[in-house]
Short mmCIF file of C-alpha atoms (C1' of nucleotides) in Angstrom, two decimals:
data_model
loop_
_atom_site.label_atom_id
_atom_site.label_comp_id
_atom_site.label_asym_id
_atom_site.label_seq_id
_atom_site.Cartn_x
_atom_site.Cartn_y
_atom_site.Cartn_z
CA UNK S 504 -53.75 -25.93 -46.52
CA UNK S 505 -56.93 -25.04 -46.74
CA UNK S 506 -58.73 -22.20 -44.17
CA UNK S 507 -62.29 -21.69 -43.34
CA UNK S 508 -63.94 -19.09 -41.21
CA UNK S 509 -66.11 -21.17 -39.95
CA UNK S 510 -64.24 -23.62 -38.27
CA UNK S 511 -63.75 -22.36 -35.11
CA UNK S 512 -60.43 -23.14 -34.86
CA UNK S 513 -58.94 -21.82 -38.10
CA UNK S 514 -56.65 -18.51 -37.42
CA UNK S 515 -58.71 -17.00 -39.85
CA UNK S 516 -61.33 -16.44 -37.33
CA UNK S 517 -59.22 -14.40 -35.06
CA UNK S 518 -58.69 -12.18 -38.48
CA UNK S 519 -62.14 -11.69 -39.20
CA UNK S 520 -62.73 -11.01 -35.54
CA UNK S 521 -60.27 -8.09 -35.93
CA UNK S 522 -61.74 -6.80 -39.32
CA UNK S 523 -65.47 -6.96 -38.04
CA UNK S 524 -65.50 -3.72 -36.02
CA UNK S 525 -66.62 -0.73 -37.11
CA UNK S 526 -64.00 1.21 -35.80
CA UNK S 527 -61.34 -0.97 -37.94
CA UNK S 528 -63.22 -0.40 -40.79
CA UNK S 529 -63.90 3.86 -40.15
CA UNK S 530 -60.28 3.95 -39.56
CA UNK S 531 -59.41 2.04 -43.27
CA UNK S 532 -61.66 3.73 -44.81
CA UNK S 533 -59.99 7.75 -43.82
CA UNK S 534 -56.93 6.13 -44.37
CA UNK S 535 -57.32 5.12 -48.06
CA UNK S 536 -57.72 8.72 -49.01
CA UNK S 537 -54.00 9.53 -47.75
CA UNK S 538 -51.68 9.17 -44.60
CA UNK S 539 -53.10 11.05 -41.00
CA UNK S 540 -52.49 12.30 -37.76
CA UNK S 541 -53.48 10.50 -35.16
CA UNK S 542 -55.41 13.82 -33.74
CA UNK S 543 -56.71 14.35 -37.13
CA UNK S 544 -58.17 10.71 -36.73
CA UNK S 545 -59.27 11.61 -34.22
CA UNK S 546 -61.71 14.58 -35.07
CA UNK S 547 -62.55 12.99 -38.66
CA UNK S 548 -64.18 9.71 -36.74
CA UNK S 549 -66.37 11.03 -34.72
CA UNK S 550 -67.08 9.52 -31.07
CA UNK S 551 -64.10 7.26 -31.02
CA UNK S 552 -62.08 7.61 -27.68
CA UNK S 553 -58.48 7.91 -28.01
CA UNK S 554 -58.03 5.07 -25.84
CA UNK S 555 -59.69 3.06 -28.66
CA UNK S 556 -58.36 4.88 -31.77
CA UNK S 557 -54.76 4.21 -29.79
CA UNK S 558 -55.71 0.48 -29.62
CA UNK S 559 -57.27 0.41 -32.80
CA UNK S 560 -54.73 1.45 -34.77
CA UNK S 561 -51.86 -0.80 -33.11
CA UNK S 562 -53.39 -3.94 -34.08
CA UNK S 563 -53.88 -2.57 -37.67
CA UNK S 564 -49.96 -1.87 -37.29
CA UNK S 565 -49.31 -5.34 -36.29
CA UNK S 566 -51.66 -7.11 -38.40
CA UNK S 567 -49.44 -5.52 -41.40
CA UNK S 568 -52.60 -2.97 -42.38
CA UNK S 569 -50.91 0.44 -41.82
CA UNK S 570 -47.95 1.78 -40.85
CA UNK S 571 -47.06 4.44 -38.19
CA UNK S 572 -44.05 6.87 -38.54
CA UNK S 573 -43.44 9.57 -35.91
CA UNK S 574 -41.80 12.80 -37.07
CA UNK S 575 -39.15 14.43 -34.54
CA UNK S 576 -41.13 17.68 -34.88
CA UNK S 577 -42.19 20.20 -32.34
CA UNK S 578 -45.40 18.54 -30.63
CA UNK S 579 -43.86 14.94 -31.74
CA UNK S 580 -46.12 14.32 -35.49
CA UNK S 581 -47.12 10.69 -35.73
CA UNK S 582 -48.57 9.70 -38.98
CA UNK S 583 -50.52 6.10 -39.88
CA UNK S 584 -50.51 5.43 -43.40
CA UNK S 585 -52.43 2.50 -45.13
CA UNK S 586 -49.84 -0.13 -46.61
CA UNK S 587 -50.60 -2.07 -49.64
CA UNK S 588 -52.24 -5.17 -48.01
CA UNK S 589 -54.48 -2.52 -45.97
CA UNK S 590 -55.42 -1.16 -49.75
CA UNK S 591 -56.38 -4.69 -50.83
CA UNK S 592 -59.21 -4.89 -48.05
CA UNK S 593 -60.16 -1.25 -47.72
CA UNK S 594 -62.24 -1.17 -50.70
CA UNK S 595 -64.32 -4.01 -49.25
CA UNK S 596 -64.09 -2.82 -45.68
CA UNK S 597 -65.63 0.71 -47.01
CA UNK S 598 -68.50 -1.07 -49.10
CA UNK S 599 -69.73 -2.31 -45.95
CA UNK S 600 -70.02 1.49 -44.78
CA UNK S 601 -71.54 2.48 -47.98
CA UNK S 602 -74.02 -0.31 -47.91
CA UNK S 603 -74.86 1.58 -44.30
CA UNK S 604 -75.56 4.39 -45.88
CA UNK S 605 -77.21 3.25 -49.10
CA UNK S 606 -79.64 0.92 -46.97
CA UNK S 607 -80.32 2.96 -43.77
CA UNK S 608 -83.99 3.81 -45.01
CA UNK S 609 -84.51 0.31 -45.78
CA UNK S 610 -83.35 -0.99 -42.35
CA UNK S 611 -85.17 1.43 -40.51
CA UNK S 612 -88.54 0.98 -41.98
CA UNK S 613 -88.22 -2.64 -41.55
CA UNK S 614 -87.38 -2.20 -37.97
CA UNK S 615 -90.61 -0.01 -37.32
CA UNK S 616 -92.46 -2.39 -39.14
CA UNK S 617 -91.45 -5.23 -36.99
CA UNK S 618 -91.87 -2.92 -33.96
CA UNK S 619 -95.49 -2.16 -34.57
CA UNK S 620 -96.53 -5.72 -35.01
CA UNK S 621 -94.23 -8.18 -33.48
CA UNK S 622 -92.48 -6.55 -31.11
CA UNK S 623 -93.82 -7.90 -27.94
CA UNK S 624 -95.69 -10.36 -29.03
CA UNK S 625 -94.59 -14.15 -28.74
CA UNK S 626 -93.52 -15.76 -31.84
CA UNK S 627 -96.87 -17.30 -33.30
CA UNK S 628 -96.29 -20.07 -35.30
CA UNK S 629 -97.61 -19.92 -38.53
CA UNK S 630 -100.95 -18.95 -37.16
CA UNK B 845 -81.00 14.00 -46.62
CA UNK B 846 -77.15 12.77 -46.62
CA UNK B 847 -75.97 9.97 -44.34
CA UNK B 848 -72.68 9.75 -43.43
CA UNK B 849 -70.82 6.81 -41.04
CA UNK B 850 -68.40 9.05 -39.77
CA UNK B 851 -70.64 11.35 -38.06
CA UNK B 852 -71.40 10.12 -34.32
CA UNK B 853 -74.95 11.34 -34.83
CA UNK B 854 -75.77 9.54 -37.83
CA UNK B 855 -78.19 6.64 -37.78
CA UNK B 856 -76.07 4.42 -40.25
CA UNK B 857 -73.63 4.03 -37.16
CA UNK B 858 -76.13 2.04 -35.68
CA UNK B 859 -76.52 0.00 -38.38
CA UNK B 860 -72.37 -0.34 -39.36
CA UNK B 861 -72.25 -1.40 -35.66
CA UNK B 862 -74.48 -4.02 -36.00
CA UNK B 863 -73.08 -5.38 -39.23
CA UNK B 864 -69.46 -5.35 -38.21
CA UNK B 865 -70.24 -8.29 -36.28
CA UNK B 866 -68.56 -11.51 -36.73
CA UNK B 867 -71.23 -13.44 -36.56
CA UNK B 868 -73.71 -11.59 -38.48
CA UNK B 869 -71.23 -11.93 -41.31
CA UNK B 870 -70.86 -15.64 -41.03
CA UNK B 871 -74.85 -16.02 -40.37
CA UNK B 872 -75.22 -14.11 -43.59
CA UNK B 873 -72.82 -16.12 -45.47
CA UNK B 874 -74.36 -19.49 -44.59
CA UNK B 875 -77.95 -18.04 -45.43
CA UNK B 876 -76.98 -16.94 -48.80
CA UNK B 877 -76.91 -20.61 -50.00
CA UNK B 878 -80.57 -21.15 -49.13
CA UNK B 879 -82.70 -21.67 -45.91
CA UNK B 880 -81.25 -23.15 -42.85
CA UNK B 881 -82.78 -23.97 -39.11
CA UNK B 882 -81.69 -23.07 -35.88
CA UNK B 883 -79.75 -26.31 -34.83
CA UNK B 884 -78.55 -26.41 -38.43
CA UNK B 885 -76.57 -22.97 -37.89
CA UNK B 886 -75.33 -23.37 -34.75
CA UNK B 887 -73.61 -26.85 -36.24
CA UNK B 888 -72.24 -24.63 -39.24
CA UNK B 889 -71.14 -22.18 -37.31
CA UNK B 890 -68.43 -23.37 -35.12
CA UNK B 891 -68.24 -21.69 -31.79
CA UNK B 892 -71.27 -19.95 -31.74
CA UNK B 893 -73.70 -20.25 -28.42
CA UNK B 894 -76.88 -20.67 -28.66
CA UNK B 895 -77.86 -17.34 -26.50
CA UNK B 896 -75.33 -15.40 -29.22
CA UNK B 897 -77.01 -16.89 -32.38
CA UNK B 898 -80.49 -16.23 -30.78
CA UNK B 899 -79.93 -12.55 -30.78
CA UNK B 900 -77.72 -12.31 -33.86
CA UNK B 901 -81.12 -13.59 -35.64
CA UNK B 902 -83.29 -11.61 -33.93
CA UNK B 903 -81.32 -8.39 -34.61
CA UNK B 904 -81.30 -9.67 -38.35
CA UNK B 905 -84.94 -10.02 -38.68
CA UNK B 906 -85.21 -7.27 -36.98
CA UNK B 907 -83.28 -5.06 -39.42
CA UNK B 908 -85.32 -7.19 -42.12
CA UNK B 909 -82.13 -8.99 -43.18
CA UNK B 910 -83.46 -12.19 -42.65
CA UNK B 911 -87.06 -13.85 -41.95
CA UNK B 912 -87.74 -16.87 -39.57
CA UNK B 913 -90.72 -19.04 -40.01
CA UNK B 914 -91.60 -22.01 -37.68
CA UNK B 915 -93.66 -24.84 -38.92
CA UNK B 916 -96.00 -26.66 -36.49
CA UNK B 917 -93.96 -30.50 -37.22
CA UNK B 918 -92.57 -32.57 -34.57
CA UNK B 919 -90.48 -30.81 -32.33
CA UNK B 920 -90.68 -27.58 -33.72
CA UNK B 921 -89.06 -26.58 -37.06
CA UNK B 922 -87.68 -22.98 -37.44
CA UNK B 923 -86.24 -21.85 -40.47
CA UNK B 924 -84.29 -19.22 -41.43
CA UNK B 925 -84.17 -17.39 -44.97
CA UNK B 926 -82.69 -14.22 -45.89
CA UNK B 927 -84.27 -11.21 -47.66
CA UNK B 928 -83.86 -9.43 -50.78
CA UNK B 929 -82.60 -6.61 -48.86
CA UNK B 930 -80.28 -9.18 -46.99
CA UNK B 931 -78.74 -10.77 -50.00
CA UNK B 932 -77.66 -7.26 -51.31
CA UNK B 933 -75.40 -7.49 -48.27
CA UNK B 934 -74.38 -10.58 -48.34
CA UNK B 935 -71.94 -10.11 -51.28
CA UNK B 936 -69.99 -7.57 -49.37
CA UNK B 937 -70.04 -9.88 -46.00
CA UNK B 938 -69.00 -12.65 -47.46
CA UNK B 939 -66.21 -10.25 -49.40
CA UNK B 940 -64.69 -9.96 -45.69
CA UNK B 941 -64.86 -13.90 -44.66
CA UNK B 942 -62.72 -14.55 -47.82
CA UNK B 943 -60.33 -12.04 -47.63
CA UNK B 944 -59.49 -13.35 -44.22
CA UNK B 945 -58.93 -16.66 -45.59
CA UNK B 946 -57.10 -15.24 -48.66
CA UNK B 947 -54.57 -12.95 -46.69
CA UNK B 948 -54.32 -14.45 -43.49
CA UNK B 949 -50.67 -15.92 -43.90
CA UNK B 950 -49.69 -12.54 -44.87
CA UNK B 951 -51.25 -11.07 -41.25
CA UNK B 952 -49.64 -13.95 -39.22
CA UNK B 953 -46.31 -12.86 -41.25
CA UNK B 954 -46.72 -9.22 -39.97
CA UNK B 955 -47.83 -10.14 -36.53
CA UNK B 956 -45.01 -12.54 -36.39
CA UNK B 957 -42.45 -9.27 -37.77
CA UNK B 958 -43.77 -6.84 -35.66
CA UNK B 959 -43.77 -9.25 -32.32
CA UNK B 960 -39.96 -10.31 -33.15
CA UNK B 961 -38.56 -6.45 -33.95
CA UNK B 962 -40.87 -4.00 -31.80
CA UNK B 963 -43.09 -6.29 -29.91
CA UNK B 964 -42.02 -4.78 -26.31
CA UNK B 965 -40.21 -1.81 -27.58
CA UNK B 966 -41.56 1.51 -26.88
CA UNK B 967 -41.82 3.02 -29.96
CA UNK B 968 -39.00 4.96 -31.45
CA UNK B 969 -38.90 7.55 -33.81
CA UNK B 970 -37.30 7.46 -37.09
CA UNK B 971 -34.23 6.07 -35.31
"C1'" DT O 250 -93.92 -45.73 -16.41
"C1'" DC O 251 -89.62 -43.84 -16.09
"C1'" DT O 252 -85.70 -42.24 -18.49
"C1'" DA O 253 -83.49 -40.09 -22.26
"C1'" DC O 254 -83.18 -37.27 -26.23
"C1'" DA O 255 -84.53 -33.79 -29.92
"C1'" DT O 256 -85.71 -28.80 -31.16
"C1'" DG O 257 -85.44 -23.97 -30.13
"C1'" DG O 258 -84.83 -21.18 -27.13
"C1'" DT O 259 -84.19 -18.16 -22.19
"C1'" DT O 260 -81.80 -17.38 -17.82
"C1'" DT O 261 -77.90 -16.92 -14.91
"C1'" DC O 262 -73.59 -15.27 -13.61
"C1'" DA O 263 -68.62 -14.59 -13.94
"C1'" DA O 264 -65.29 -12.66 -17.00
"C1'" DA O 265 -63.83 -9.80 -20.80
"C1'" DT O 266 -64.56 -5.47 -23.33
"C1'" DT O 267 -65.80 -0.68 -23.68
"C1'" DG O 268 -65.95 4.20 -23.02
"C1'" DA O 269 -65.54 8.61 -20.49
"C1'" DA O 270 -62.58 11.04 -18.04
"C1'" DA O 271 -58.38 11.92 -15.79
"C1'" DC O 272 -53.59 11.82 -16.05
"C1'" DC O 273 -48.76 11.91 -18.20
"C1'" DT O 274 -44.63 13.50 -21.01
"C1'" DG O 275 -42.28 16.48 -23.34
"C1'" DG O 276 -41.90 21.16 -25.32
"C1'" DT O 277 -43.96 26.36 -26.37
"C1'" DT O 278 -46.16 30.22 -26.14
"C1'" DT O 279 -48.29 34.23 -23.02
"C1'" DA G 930 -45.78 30.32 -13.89
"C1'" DA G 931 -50.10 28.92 -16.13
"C1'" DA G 932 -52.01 27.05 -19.95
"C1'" DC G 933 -51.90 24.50 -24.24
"C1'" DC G 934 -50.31 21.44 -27.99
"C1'" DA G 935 -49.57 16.34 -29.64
"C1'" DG G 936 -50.06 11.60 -28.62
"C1'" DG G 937 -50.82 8.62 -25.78
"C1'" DT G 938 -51.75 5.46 -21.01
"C1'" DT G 939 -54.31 4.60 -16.79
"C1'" DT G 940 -58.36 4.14 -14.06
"C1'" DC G 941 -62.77 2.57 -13.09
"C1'" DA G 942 -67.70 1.84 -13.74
"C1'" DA G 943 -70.89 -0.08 -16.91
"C1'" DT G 944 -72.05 -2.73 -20.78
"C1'" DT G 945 -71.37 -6.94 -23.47
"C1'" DT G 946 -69.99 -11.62 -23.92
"C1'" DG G 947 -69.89 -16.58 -23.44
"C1'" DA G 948 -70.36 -21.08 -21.06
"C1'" DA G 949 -73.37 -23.63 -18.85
"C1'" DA G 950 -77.71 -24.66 -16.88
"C1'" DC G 951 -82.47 -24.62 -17.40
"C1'" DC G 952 -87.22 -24.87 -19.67
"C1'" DA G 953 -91.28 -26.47 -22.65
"C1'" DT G 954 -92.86 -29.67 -25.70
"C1'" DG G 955 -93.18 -33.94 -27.69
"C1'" DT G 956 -91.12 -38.95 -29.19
"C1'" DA G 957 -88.90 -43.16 -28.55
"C1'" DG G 958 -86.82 -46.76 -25.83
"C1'" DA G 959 -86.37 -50.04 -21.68
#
DNA sequence: TCTACATGGTTTCAAATTGAAACCTGGTTT
DNA sequence: AAACCAGGTTTCAATTTGAAACCATGTAGA
């Protein structure tokens, strides 16, 4: 069987779907360095709501990425952990972040470029 | 300067946001194998509208990932190319399409694990 | 001439997704 | 008792999405 993303109705669309999203790939990438709190999550990504760090991380759980194990503690502990299929991806999900950062200077000068003379303008063919 | 993704302020969010995108990684991944037209695209690309891809493109030239150029022939010819700057991302896209397609019978067996055990369940502690 | 079709889009509008903020459930310290 | 911790869920308004219709231009067919 063979799968290709861009057949729209392969299951490995639904997959990529999941992985495209920035959150997803934040979340992989604090993860790689060693299990975490959901709080601590929390504080390390910053801006992500708890409503979508929650949902986040429960389709990583089901998808077989990480793992969550809650501690009978005081304040109940839960802690999400990256499992070994999560490890195969996270190295490519975090290149896309690093590319972010390596590239930022790039993107942003051609985006001021294309600002200052096509912005408004009407696409002129080959003029 | 350092940029860093996981700071909310940081302007490589904006640019991790836009490339966590489905469709930007699929646009990229047809692109890298040489010029392609509007029309063209939207056949590869299963599933994709034509309002969607119109913006996805945009955004990408935009961000000087990709050029378009429109020749003056019949009905109008638009092609799309992408950059120098785009192909240095394009390795790392299309790193994400094929794991997808590489591990996604081991994500349908954890979805279909998780469903079957704690798919309803509220979540129970180190029981 | 009238109809139909091709390219490359834009517009419209209902439906799904998102995010901020409030709330909840224990249990603990002050 | 009032307030705070962890780890969530709920609520609701606003943004984003997608399907479908429309538009401009030009060609070919009946």
């Amino acid at each position: 069987m063979i799968y290709d993303v861009y057949s729209e109705a392969c299951p490995t669309r639904l997959v990529l779907d999941r992985l495209a999203d920035k959150w997803v790939l934040l979340v992989l990438g604090r993860l790689t360095e060693g299990p975490m709190r959901f709080n601590h999550l929390r504080r390390e990504i910053e801006g992500v709501s708890q409503k979508v760090l929650s949902q986040t991380l429960k389709r990583l759980e089901r998808d077989g990425l990480v793992t969550r194990q809650a501690f009978p503690t005081v304040p109940v502990t839960v802690e999400y952990a990256i499992t070994p299929l999560g490890r195969t991806l996270s190295e490519t999900a975090q290149a896309l972040a690093r590319w972010a950062e390596t590239n930022i200077e790039a993107v942003m000068a051609a985006q001021a470029a294309y600002d200052a003379q096509a912005g408004g303008q009407t696409s002129r063919a080959t003029t």
